[in-house]
mmCIF file with all atom_site columns, C-alpha atoms in Angstrom:
data_model
loop_
_atom_site.group_PDB
_atom_site.id
_atom_site.type_symbol
_atom_site.label_atom_id
_atom_site.label_alt_id
_atom_site.label_comp_id
_atom_site.label_asym_id
_atom_site.label_entity_id
_atom_site.label_seq_id
_atom_site.pdbx_PDB_ins_code
_atom_site.Cartn_x
_atom_site.Cartn_y
_atom_site.Cartn_z
_atom_site.occupancy
_atom_site.B_iso_or_equiv
_atom_site.pdbx_formal_charge
_atom_site.auth_seq_id
_atom_site.auth_comp_id
_atom_site.auth_asym_id
_atom_site.auth_atom_id
_atom_site.pdbx_PDB_model_num
ATOM 1   C CA . MET A 1 1   ? 23.911 46.097 56.642 1.00 93.00 ? 1   MET A CA 1
ATOM 2   C CA . LYS A 1 2   ? 20.758 48.261 57.318 1.00 91.00 ? 2   LYS A CA 1
ATOM 3   C CA . ALA A 1 3   ? 19.027 50.073 54.700 1.00 90.00 ? 3   ALA A CA 1
ATOM 4   C CA . ARG A 1 4   ? 19.056 53.245 56.063 1.00 92.00 ? 4   ARG A CA 1
ATOM 5   C CA . SER A 1 5   ? 23.094 52.992 56.290 1.00 95.00 ? 5   SER A CA 1
ATOM 6   C CA . ALA A 1 6   ? 23.349 51.708 52.821 1.00 96.00 ? 6   ALA A CA 1
ATOM 7   C CA . ILE A 1 7   ? 21.192 54.415 51.519 1.00 96.00 ? 7   ILE A CA 1
ATOM 8   C CA . GLU A 1 8   ? 23.265 57.052 53.561 1.00 97.00 ? 8   GLU A CA 1
ATOM 9   C CA . VAL A 1 9   ? 26.402 55.825 51.527 1.00 97.00 ? 9   VAL A CA 1
ATOM 10  C CA . VAL A 1 10  ? 24.664 55.921 48.251 1.00 98.00 ? 10  VAL A CA 1
ATOM 11  C CA . ALA A 1 11  ? 23.374 59.520 48.506 1.00 97.00 ? 11  ALA A CA 1
ATOM 12  C CA . LYS A 1 12  ? 26.769 60.825 49.622 1.00 96.00 ? 12  LYS A CA 1
ATOM 13  C CA . HIS A 1 13  ? 28.083 59.783 46.067 1.00 97.00 ? 13  HIS A CA 1
ATOM 14  C CA . ARG A 1 14  ? 24.862 61.027 44.193 1.00 94.00 ? 14  ARG A CA 1
ATOM 15  C CA . GLY A 1 15  ? 26.527 64.233 43.352 1.00 93.00 ? 15  GLY A CA 1
ATOM 16  C CA . GLY A 1 16  ? 23.940 65.858 40.532 1.00 92.00 ? 16  GLY A CA 1
ATOM 17  C CA . ALA A 1 17  ? 22.314 62.560 39.819 1.00 96.00 ? 17  ALA A CA 1
ATOM 18  C CA . VAL A 1 18  ? 18.364 62.799 39.236 1.00 96.00 ? 18  VAL A CA 1
ATOM 19  C CA . ALA A 1 19  ? 16.901 60.130 41.729 1.00 96.00 ? 19  ALA A CA 1
ATOM 20  C CA . VAL A 1 20  ? 13.856 57.942 41.235 1.00 96.00 ? 20  VAL A CA 1
ATOM 21  C CA . CYS A 1 21  ? 12.615 55.816 43.937 1.00 94.00 ? 21  CYS A CA 1
ATOM 22  C CA . ALA A 1 22  ? 10.429 52.962 44.149 1.00 91.00 ? 22  ALA A CA 1
ATOM 23  C CA . LEU A 1 23  ? 7.308  53.189 46.311 1.00 83.00 ? 23  LEU A CA 1
ATOM 24  C CA . GLY A 1 24  ? 7.228  52.116 50.196 1.00 82.00 ? 24  GLY A CA 1
ATOM 25  C CA . MET A 1 25  ? 10.804 51.397 51.775 1.00 83.00 ? 25  MET A CA 1
ATOM 26  C CA . ALA A 1 26  ? 13.246 52.721 49.071 1.00 86.00 ? 26  ALA A CA 1
ATOM 27  C CA . ALA A 1 27  ? 11.240 56.354 48.746 1.00 87.00 ? 27  ALA A CA 1
ATOM 28  C CA . ASN A 1 28  ? 10.973 56.737 52.421 1.00 86.00 ? 28  ASN A CA 1
ATOM 29  C CA . GLU A 1 29  ? 14.316 55.879 53.237 1.00 89.00 ? 29  GLU A CA 1
ATOM 30  C CA . TRP A 1 30  ? 15.920 58.105 50.470 1.00 92.00 ? 30  TRP A CA 1
ATOM 31  C CA . TRP A 1 31  ? 13.357 60.908 51.495 1.00 89.00 ? 31  TRP A CA 1
ATOM 32  C CA . ALA A 1 32  ? 14.569 60.461 55.321 1.00 89.00 ? 32  ALA A CA 1
ATOM 33  C CA . VAL A 1 33  ? 18.281 60.874 54.204 1.00 93.00 ? 33  VAL A CA 1
ATOM 34  C CA . THR A 1 34  ? 18.175 63.407 51.548 1.00 92.00 ? 34  THR A CA 1
ATOM 35  C CA . GLU A 1 35  ? 14.832 65.413 51.771 1.00 86.00 ? 35  GLU A CA 1
ATOM 36  C CA . GLY A 1 36  ? 15.594 65.639 48.090 1.00 82.00 ? 36  GLY A CA 1
ATOM 37  C CA . GLU A 1 37  ? 12.677 67.651 45.988 1.00 79.00 ? 37  GLU A CA 1
ATOM 38  C CA . ASP A 1 38  ? 14.789 66.934 42.806 1.00 84.00 ? 38  ASP A CA 1
ATOM 39  C CA . ALA A 1 39  ? 13.942 63.309 43.358 1.00 91.00 ? 39  ALA A CA 1
ATOM 40  C CA . PHE A 1 40  ? 10.655 61.579 42.121 1.00 92.00 ? 40  PHE A CA 1
ATOM 41  C CA . TYR A 1 41  ? 9.045  59.454 44.668 1.00 90.00 ? 41  TYR A CA 1
ATOM 42  C CA . MET A 1 42  ? 6.939  56.641 43.165 1.00 86.00 ? 42  MET A CA 1
ATOM 43  C CA . HIS A 1 43  ? 3.278  56.286 44.750 1.00 79.00 ? 43  HIS A CA 1
ATOM 44  C CA . GLY A 1 44  ? 0.710  53.710 44.168 1.00 75.00 ? 44  GLY A CA 1
ATOM 45  C CA . ALA A 1 45  ? 2.288  52.182 41.191 1.00 80.00 ? 45  ALA A CA 1
ATOM 46  C CA . MET A 1 46  ? 4.436  49.248 42.366 1.00 82.00 ? 46  MET A CA 1
ATOM 47  C CA . GLY A 1 47  ? 7.013  48.381 39.659 1.00 83.00 ? 47  GLY A CA 1
ATOM 48  C CA . PHE A 1 48  ? 6.982  51.264 37.590 1.00 92.00 ? 48  PHE A CA 1
ATOM 49  C CA . ALA A 1 49  ? 9.824  53.525 38.865 1.00 95.00 ? 49  ALA A CA 1
ATOM 50  C CA . ALA A 1 50  ? 12.156 51.455 36.728 1.00 96.00 ? 50  ALA A CA 1
ATOM 51  C CA . SER A 1 51  ? 10.307 52.507 33.712 1.00 96.00 ? 51  SER A CA 1
ATOM 52  C CA . PHE A 1 52  ? 10.019 56.111 34.697 1.00 95.00 ? 52  PHE A CA 1
ATOM 53  C CA . ALA A 1 53  ? 14.022 56.044 35.392 1.00 97.00 ? 53  ALA A CA 1
ATOM 54  C CA . LEU A 1 54  ? 14.521 54.734 31.807 1.00 98.00 ? 54  LEU A CA 1
ATOM 55  C CA . GLY A 1 55  ? 12.235 57.134 30.334 1.00 97.00 ? 55  GLY A CA 1
ATOM 56  C CA . LEU A 1 56  ? 14.089 59.970 32.110 1.00 96.00 ? 56  LEU A CA 1
ATOM 57  C CA . ALA A 1 57  ? 17.539 58.788 31.232 1.00 97.00 ? 57  ALA A CA 1
ATOM 58  C CA . LEU A 1 58  ? 16.758 58.637 27.495 1.00 97.00 ? 58  LEU A CA 1
ATOM 59  C CA . SER A 1 59  ? 15.026 61.778 27.302 1.00 95.00 ? 59  SER A CA 1
ATOM 60  C CA . LEU A 1 60  ? 18.003 63.779 29.326 1.00 95.00 ? 60  LEU A CA 1
ATOM 61  C CA . PRO A 1 61  ? 20.847 61.853 28.480 1.00 96.00 ? 61  PRO A CA 1
ATOM 62  C CA . ASP A 1 62  ? 23.353 64.227 29.511 1.00 94.00 ? 62  ASP A CA 1
ATOM 63  C CA . ALA A 1 63  ? 21.960 64.160 33.141 1.00 96.00 ? 63  ALA A CA 1
ATOM 64  C CA . PRO A 1 64  ? 22.958 61.109 35.504 1.00 97.00 ? 64  PRO A CA 1
ATOM 65  C CA . VAL A 1 65  ? 19.943 59.296 36.562 1.00 98.00 ? 65  VAL A CA 1
ATOM 66  C CA . TRP A 1 66  ? 19.779 56.950 39.785 1.00 98.00 ? 66  TRP A CA 1
ATOM 67  C CA . LEU A 1 67  ? 16.930 54.370 40.439 1.00 98.00 ? 67  LEU A CA 1
ATOM 68  C CA . ILE A 1 68  ? 16.483 53.482 43.965 1.00 97.00 ? 68  ILE A CA 1
ATOM 69  C CA . ASN A 1 69  ? 14.492 50.527 43.348 1.00 96.00 ? 69  ASN A CA 1
ATOM 70  C CA . ALA A 1 70  ? 13.488 47.816 45.743 1.00 91.00 ? 70  ALA A CA 1
ATOM 71  C CA . ASP A 1 71  ? 13.319 43.906 45.263 1.00 90.00 ? 71  ASP A CA 1
ATOM 72  C CA . GLY A 1 72  ? 9.371  44.138 45.688 1.00 88.00 ? 72  GLY A CA 1
ATOM 73  C CA . SER A 1 73  ? 8.947  46.553 42.820 1.00 90.00 ? 73  SER A CA 1
ATOM 74  C CA . LEU A 1 74  ? 11.526 44.840 40.968 1.00 93.00 ? 74  LEU A CA 1
ATOM 75  C CA . CYS A 1 75  ? 9.712  41.676 40.781 1.00 89.00 ? 75  CYS A CA 1
ATOM 76  C CA . MET A 1 76  ? 6.405  43.279 39.613 1.00 87.00 ? 76  MET A CA 1
ATOM 77  C CA . ASN A 1 77  ? 8.428  44.773 36.514 1.00 94.00 ? 77  ASN A CA 1
ATOM 78  C CA . LEU A 1 78  ? 11.551 42.150 35.688 1.00 92.00 ? 78  LEU A CA 1
ATOM 79  C CA . GLY A 1 79  ? 11.015 42.917 32.089 1.00 95.00 ? 79  GLY A CA 1
ATOM 80  C CA . CYS A 1 80  ? 12.181 46.573 32.808 1.00 95.00 ? 80  CYS A CA 1
ATOM 81  C CA . LEU A 1 81  ? 16.004 44.834 32.795 1.00 97.00 ? 81  LEU A CA 1
ATOM 82  C CA . LEU A 1 82  ? 15.466 43.704 29.044 1.00 97.00 ? 82  LEU A CA 1
ATOM 83  C CA . THR A 1 83  ? 14.500 47.099 28.244 1.00 97.00 ? 83  THR A CA 1
ATOM 84  C CA . GLU A 1 84  ? 17.075 48.580 30.099 1.00 97.00 ? 84  GLU A CA 1
ATOM 85  C CA . ALA A 1 85  ? 19.776 46.478 28.303 1.00 98.00 ? 85  ALA A CA 1
ATOM 86  C CA . SER A 1 86  ? 18.250 47.143 24.862 1.00 97.00 ? 86  SER A CA 1
ATOM 87  C CA . GLN A 1 87  ? 18.314 50.968 25.568 1.00 97.00 ? 87  GLN A CA 1
ATOM 88  C CA . ALA A 1 88  ? 21.547 50.830 27.352 1.00 97.00 ? 88  ALA A CA 1
ATOM 89  C CA . PRO A 1 89  ? 21.696 54.326 28.576 1.00 98.00 ? 89  PRO A CA 1
ATOM 90  C CA . LYS A 1 90  ? 25.058 55.418 29.642 1.00 98.00 ? 90  LYS A CA 1
ATOM 91  C CA . ASN A 1 91  ? 23.615 57.743 32.299 1.00 98.00 ? 91  ASN A CA 1
ATOM 92  C CA . LEU A 1 92  ? 21.378 55.497 34.192 1.00 98.00 ? 92  LEU A CA 1
ATOM 93  C CA . LYS A 1 93  ? 22.158 53.447 37.302 1.00 98.00 ? 93  LYS A CA 1
ATOM 94  C CA . HIS A 1 94  ? 19.855 51.067 39.000 1.00 98.00 ? 94  HIS A CA 1
ATOM 95  C CA . PHE A 1 95  ? 20.345 50.180 42.633 1.00 98.00 ? 95  PHE A CA 1
ATOM 96  C CA . VAL A 1 96  ? 18.028 47.442 44.229 1.00 97.00 ? 96  VAL A CA 1
ATOM 97  C CA . VAL A 1 97  ? 17.533 47.362 48.082 1.00 94.00 ? 97  VAL A CA 1
ATOM 98  C CA . ASP A 1 98  ? 16.845 43.759 48.616 1.00 93.00 ? 98  ASP A CA 1
ATOM 99  C CA . ASN A 1 99  ? 15.473 42.971 52.192 1.00 86.00 ? 99  ASN A CA 1
ATOM 100 C CA . GLN A 1 100 ? 13.502 40.021 50.968 1.00 77.00 ? 100 GLN A CA 1
ATOM 101 C CA . VAL A 1 101 ? 10.391 41.225 52.356 1.00 68.00 ? 101 VAL A CA 1
ATOM 102 C CA . TYR A 1 102 ? 7.498  43.810 51.306 1.00 66.00 ? 102 TYR A CA 1
ATOM 103 C CA . GLN A 1 103 ? 8.434  46.030 54.311 1.00 69.00 ? 103 GLN A CA 1
ATOM 104 C CA . THR A 1 104 ? 5.503  48.385 53.947 1.00 67.00 ? 104 THR A CA 1
ATOM 105 C CA . VAL A 1 105 ? 2.936  45.808 54.257 1.00 66.00 ? 105 VAL A CA 1
ATOM 106 C CA . GLY A 1 106 ? 4.267  44.149 57.656 1.00 64.00 ? 106 GLY A CA 1
ATOM 107 C CA . ALA A 1 107 ? 7.587  42.748 56.306 1.00 63.00 ? 107 ALA A CA 1
ATOM 108 C CA . LEU A 1 108 ? 5.790  39.811 54.495 1.00 64.00 ? 108 LEU A CA 1
ATOM 109 C CA . PRO A 1 109 ? 8.341  37.457 52.871 1.00 69.00 ? 109 PRO A CA 1
ATOM 110 C CA . MET A 1 110 ? 9.246  37.823 49.395 1.00 72.00 ? 110 MET A CA 1
ATOM 111 C CA . VAL A 1 111 ? 8.143  35.022 46.763 1.00 76.00 ? 111 VAL A CA 1
ATOM 112 C CA . ASN A 1 112 ? 11.461 32.705 46.520 1.00 73.00 ? 112 ASN A CA 1
ATOM 113 C CA . GLN A 1 113 ? 12.902 34.458 49.661 1.00 73.00 ? 113 GLN A CA 1
ATOM 114 C CA . GLY A 1 114 ? 16.526 33.923 49.925 1.00 76.00 ? 114 GLY A CA 1
ATOM 115 C CA . ARG A 1 115 ? 16.934 32.018 46.710 1.00 78.00 ? 115 ARG A CA 1
ATOM 116 C CA . THR A 1 116 ? 16.743 34.764 43.983 1.00 89.00 ? 116 THR A CA 1
ATOM 117 C CA . ASP A 1 117 ? 19.828 36.292 42.682 1.00 94.00 ? 117 ASP A CA 1
ATOM 118 C CA . TYR A 1 118 ? 18.723 39.465 41.055 1.00 94.00 ? 118 TYR A CA 1
ATOM 119 C CA . ALA A 1 119 ? 22.311 40.478 39.917 1.00 97.00 ? 119 ALA A CA 1
ATOM 120 C CA . THR A 1 120 ? 22.487 37.169 37.875 1.00 97.00 ? 120 THR A CA 1
ATOM 121 C CA . ILE A 1 121 ? 19.183 37.694 36.510 1.00 96.00 ? 121 ILE A CA 1
ATOM 122 C CA . ALA A 1 122 ? 20.139 41.358 35.336 1.00 97.00 ? 122 ALA A CA 1
ATOM 123 C CA . LYS A 1 123 ? 23.324 40.062 33.550 1.00 98.00 ? 123 LYS A CA 1
ATOM 124 C CA . GLY A 1 124 ? 21.417 37.447 31.913 1.00 97.00 ? 124 GLY A CA 1
ATOM 125 C CA . ALA A 1 125 ? 18.972 39.863 30.308 1.00 97.00 ? 125 ALA A CA 1
ATOM 126 C CA . GLY A 1 126 ? 22.298 41.657 29.044 1.00 98.00 ? 126 GLY A CA 1
ATOM 127 C CA . ILE A 1 127 ? 23.373 44.470 31.563 1.00 98.00 ? 127 ILE A CA 1
ATOM 128 C CA . ALA A 1 128 ? 27.023 43.736 31.825 1.00 97.00 ? 128 ALA A CA 1
ATOM 129 C CA . LYS A 1 129 ? 27.884 45.605 35.073 1.00 98.00 ? 129 LYS A CA 1
ATOM 130 C CA . THR A 1 130 ? 26.107 44.012 37.703 1.00 98.00 ? 130 THR A CA 1
ATOM 131 C CA . ARG A 1 131 ? 26.983 43.333 41.585 1.00 98.00 ? 131 ARG A CA 1
ATOM 132 C CA . THR A 1 132 ? 25.524 42.399 44.953 1.00 98.00 ? 132 THR A CA 1
ATOM 133 C CA . ILE A 1 133 ? 26.825 44.375 47.814 1.00 98.00 ? 133 ILE A CA 1
ATOM 134 C CA . GLU A 1 134 ? 26.360 42.852 51.357 1.00 96.00 ? 134 GLU A CA 1
ATOM 135 C CA . SER A 1 135 ? 28.106 44.969 53.771 1.00 97.00 ? 135 SER A CA 1
ATOM 136 C CA . LEU A 1 136 ? 28.751 48.227 54.676 1.00 96.00 ? 136 LEU A CA 1
ATOM 137 C CA . ASP A 1 137 ? 32.531 48.343 54.287 1.00 97.00 ? 137 ASP A CA 1
ATOM 138 C CA . VAL A 1 138 ? 32.302 46.818 50.537 1.00 97.00 ? 138 VAL A CA 1
ATOM 139 C CA . LEU A 1 139 ? 29.694 49.481 49.674 1.00 98.00 ? 139 LEU A CA 1
ATOM 140 C CA . GLU A 1 140 ? 31.819 52.523 50.905 1.00 97.00 ? 140 GLU A CA 1
ATOM 141 C CA . ARG A 1 141 ? 34.883 51.084 48.943 1.00 97.00 ? 141 ARG A CA 1
ATOM 142 C CA . GLU A 1 142 ? 32.920 50.239 45.754 1.00 97.00 ? 142 GLU A CA 1
ATOM 143 C CA . MET A 1 143 ? 30.581 53.363 45.656 1.00 98.00 ? 143 MET A CA 1
ATOM 144 C CA . PRO A 1 144 ? 32.911 55.771 44.340 1.00 97.00 ? 144 PRO A CA 1
ATOM 145 C CA . ASP A 1 145 ? 33.761 53.325 41.117 1.00 97.00 ? 145 ASP A CA 1
ATOM 146 C CA . ILE A 1 146 ? 29.947 52.379 40.866 1.00 98.00 ? 146 ILE A CA 1
ATOM 147 C CA . ALA A 1 147 ? 29.114 56.312 40.804 1.00 97.00 ? 147 ALA A CA 1
ATOM 148 C CA . SER A 1 148 ? 31.743 57.031 38.061 1.00 96.00 ? 148 SER A CA 1
ATOM 149 C CA . GLU A 1 149 ? 31.493 54.160 35.785 1.00 97.00 ? 149 GLU A CA 1
ATOM 150 C CA . GLU A 1 150 ? 29.508 54.196 32.541 1.00 96.00 ? 150 GLU A CA 1
ATOM 151 C CA . GLY A 1 151 ? 25.924 52.870 32.421 1.00 93.00 ? 151 GLY A CA 1
ATOM 152 C CA . PRO A 1 152 ? 23.881 51.033 32.296 1.00 97.00 ? 152 PRO A CA 1
ATOM 153 C CA . SER A 1 153 ? 24.873 49.281 35.885 1.00 98.00 ? 153 SER A CA 1
ATOM 154 C CA . PHE A 1 154 ? 22.838 47.283 38.317 1.00 98.00 ? 154 PHE A CA 1
ATOM 155 C CA . THR A 1 155 ? 23.665 46.915 41.806 1.00 98.00 ? 155 THR A CA 1
ATOM 156 C CA . VAL A 1 156 ? 21.817 44.899 44.515 1.00 98.00 ? 156 VAL A CA 1
ATOM 157 C CA . LEU A 1 157 ? 21.972 46.279 48.061 1.00 97.00 ? 157 LEU A CA 1
ATOM 158 C CA . ARG A 1 158 ? 21.405 43.326 50.340 1.00 95.00 ? 158 ARG A CA 1
ATOM 159 C CA . VAL A 1 159 ? 20.005 44.763 53.734 1.00 93.00 ? 159 VAL A CA 1
ATOM 160 C CA . GLU A 1 160 ? 18.530 43.559 56.660 1.00 87.00 ? 160 GLU A CA 1
ATOM 161 C CA . PRO A 1 161 ? 14.597 43.144 56.934 1.00 84.00 ? 161 PRO A CA 1
ATOM 162 C CA . GLU A 1 162 ? 13.276 45.532 59.461 1.00 77.00 ? 162 GLU A CA 1
ATOM 163 C CA . THR A 1 163 ? 10.335 43.975 61.484 1.00 67.00 ? 163 THR A CA 1
ATOM 164 C CA . GLY A 1 164 ? 8.628  47.414 62.140 1.00 61.00 ? 164 GLY A CA 1
ATOM 165 C CA . PHE A 1 165 ? 5.739  48.511 60.013 1.00 51.00 ? 165 PHE A CA 1
ATOM 166 C CA . LEU A 1 166 ? 6.509  51.858 58.117 1.00 55.00 ? 166 LEU A CA 1
ATOM 167 C CA . ARG A 1 167 ? 9.735  52.464 60.588 1.00 58.00 ? 167 ARG A CA 1
ATOM 168 C CA . THR A 1 168 ? 10.648 55.213 58.365 1.00 61.00 ? 168 THR A CA 1
ATOM 169 C CA . PRO A 1 169 ? 7.647  57.645 57.953 1.00 61.00 ? 169 PRO A CA 1
ATOM 170 C CA . PRO A 1 170 ? 6.947  58.824 54.305 1.00 65.00 ? 170 PRO A CA 1
ATOM 171 C CA . MET A 1 171 ? 7.721  62.120 53.138 1.00 69.00 ? 171 MET A CA 1
ATOM 172 C CA . THR A 1 172 ? 5.383  64.620 53.881 1.00 73.00 ? 172 THR A CA 1
ATOM 173 C CA . TYR A 1 173 ? 3.811  65.196 50.474 1.00 71.00 ? 173 TYR A CA 1
ATOM 174 C CA . GLU A 1 174 ? 2.359  62.920 47.504 1.00 73.00 ? 174 GLU A CA 1
ATOM 175 C CA . GLY A 1 175 ? 0.604  62.854 44.532 1.00 78.00 ? 175 GLY A CA 1
ATOM 176 C CA . PRO A 1 176 ? 0.030  66.225 42.635 1.00 83.00 ? 176 PRO A CA 1
ATOM 177 C CA . GLU A 1 177 ? 2.484  68.014 44.922 1.00 85.00 ? 177 GLU A CA 1
ATOM 178 C CA . MET A 1 178 ? 5.157  65.849 44.176 1.00 84.00 ? 178 MET A CA 1
ATOM 179 C CA . LYS A 1 179 ? 4.891  65.569 40.563 1.00 88.00 ? 179 LYS A CA 1
ATOM 180 C CA . TYR A 1 180 ? 4.900  69.749 40.762 1.00 90.00 ? 180 TYR A CA 1
ATOM 181 C CA . ARG A 1 181 ? 7.568  69.812 43.067 1.00 90.00 ? 181 ARG A CA 1
ATOM 182 C CA . PHE A 1 182 ? 9.548  67.806 40.954 1.00 91.00 ? 182 PHE A CA 1
ATOM 183 C CA . GLY A 1 183 ? 8.393  68.931 37.599 1.00 92.00 ? 183 GLY A CA 1
ATOM 184 C CA . ARG A 1 184 ? 9.366  72.627 38.814 1.00 92.00 ? 184 ARG A CA 1
ATOM 185 C CA . ALA A 1 185 ? 12.911 71.224 39.871 1.00 92.00 ? 185 ALA A CA 1
ATOM 186 C CA . MET A 1 186 ? 13.557 69.688 36.422 1.00 93.00 ? 186 MET A CA 1
ATOM 187 C CA . GLU A 1 187 ? 12.611 72.606 34.794 1.00 93.00 ? 187 GLU A CA 1
ATOM 188 C CA . LYS A 1 188 ? 14.583 74.883 36.611 1.00 92.00 ? 188 LYS A CA 1
ATOM 189 C CA . ARG A 1 189 ? 17.472 72.690 36.695 1.00 92.00 ? 189 ARG A CA 1
ATOM 190 C CA . PHE A 1 190 ? 17.637 71.655 32.948 1.00 93.00 ? 190 PHE A CA 1
ATOM 191 C CA . GLY A 1 191 ? 15.837 74.617 31.126 1.00 92.00 ? 191 GLY A CA 1
ATOM 192 C CA . ILE A 1 192 ? 13.137 72.564 29.622 1.00 92.00 ? 192 ILE A CA 1
ATOM 193 C CA . LYS A 1 193 ? 9.552  72.753 29.607 1.00 91.00 ? 193 LYS A CA 1
ATOM 194 C CA . VAL A 1 194 ? 7.840  69.925 31.777 1.00 91.00 ? 194 VAL A CA 1
ATOM 195 C CA . PHE A 1 195 ? 4.249  71.399 32.060 1.00 90.00 ? 195 PHE A CA 1
ATOM 196 C CA . GLY A 1 196 ? 2.057  72.995 29.186 1.00 86.00 ? 196 GLY A CA 1
ATOM 197 C CA . PRO A 1 197 ? 0.206  76.171 28.993 1.00 81.00 ? 197 PRO A CA 1
ATOM 198 C CA . GLN A 1 198 ? -2.602 74.937 31.402 1.00 76.00 ? 198 GLN A CA 1
ATOM 199 C CA . GLY A 1 199 ? 0.045  74.258 34.184 1.00 70.00 ? 199 GLY A CA 1
ATOM 200 C CA . TYR A 1 200 ? 0.026  70.324 33.783 1.00 67.00 ? 200 TYR A CA 1
#
């Protein structure tokens, strides 16, 4: 299945979940489908989306948090799976878009390409609800249950690699503007204080 098609199906079932997107392909595709300002798009910190999403889920236990990760970013921080399993946030769902390449740097092959089973790694780390989905039909069928099940859960979306460099343009803002857009959206939605009196 194509990454865009998979993201469209996932986004359709998101409901009110707060999304955290790994840098590169995952963030670009999520933005292209949703243009959601209540999502955090990781920039310049490969691997840290998982840690950010876990912290968000723990600090907002009543808010569903969906992590839209990518295989490259996951491999930069495999230890996140141990922490997710240990903390076991019921409101966290971890999706990994697995295209087996580093898409945004010209589709260079992933380390150990085609032989790594991320769902098995997650299960071994202690996350009980894991799965790998390889077709759009199965994803359409499984997503209602994935969306409604109690976390933590871990879902690998096996998608086709794209050969085009940055085929999907990134969102139109980044850095400080992204921080403030997301922070203000969280303040408004949850009635919390994200920024201090100095505004940062």
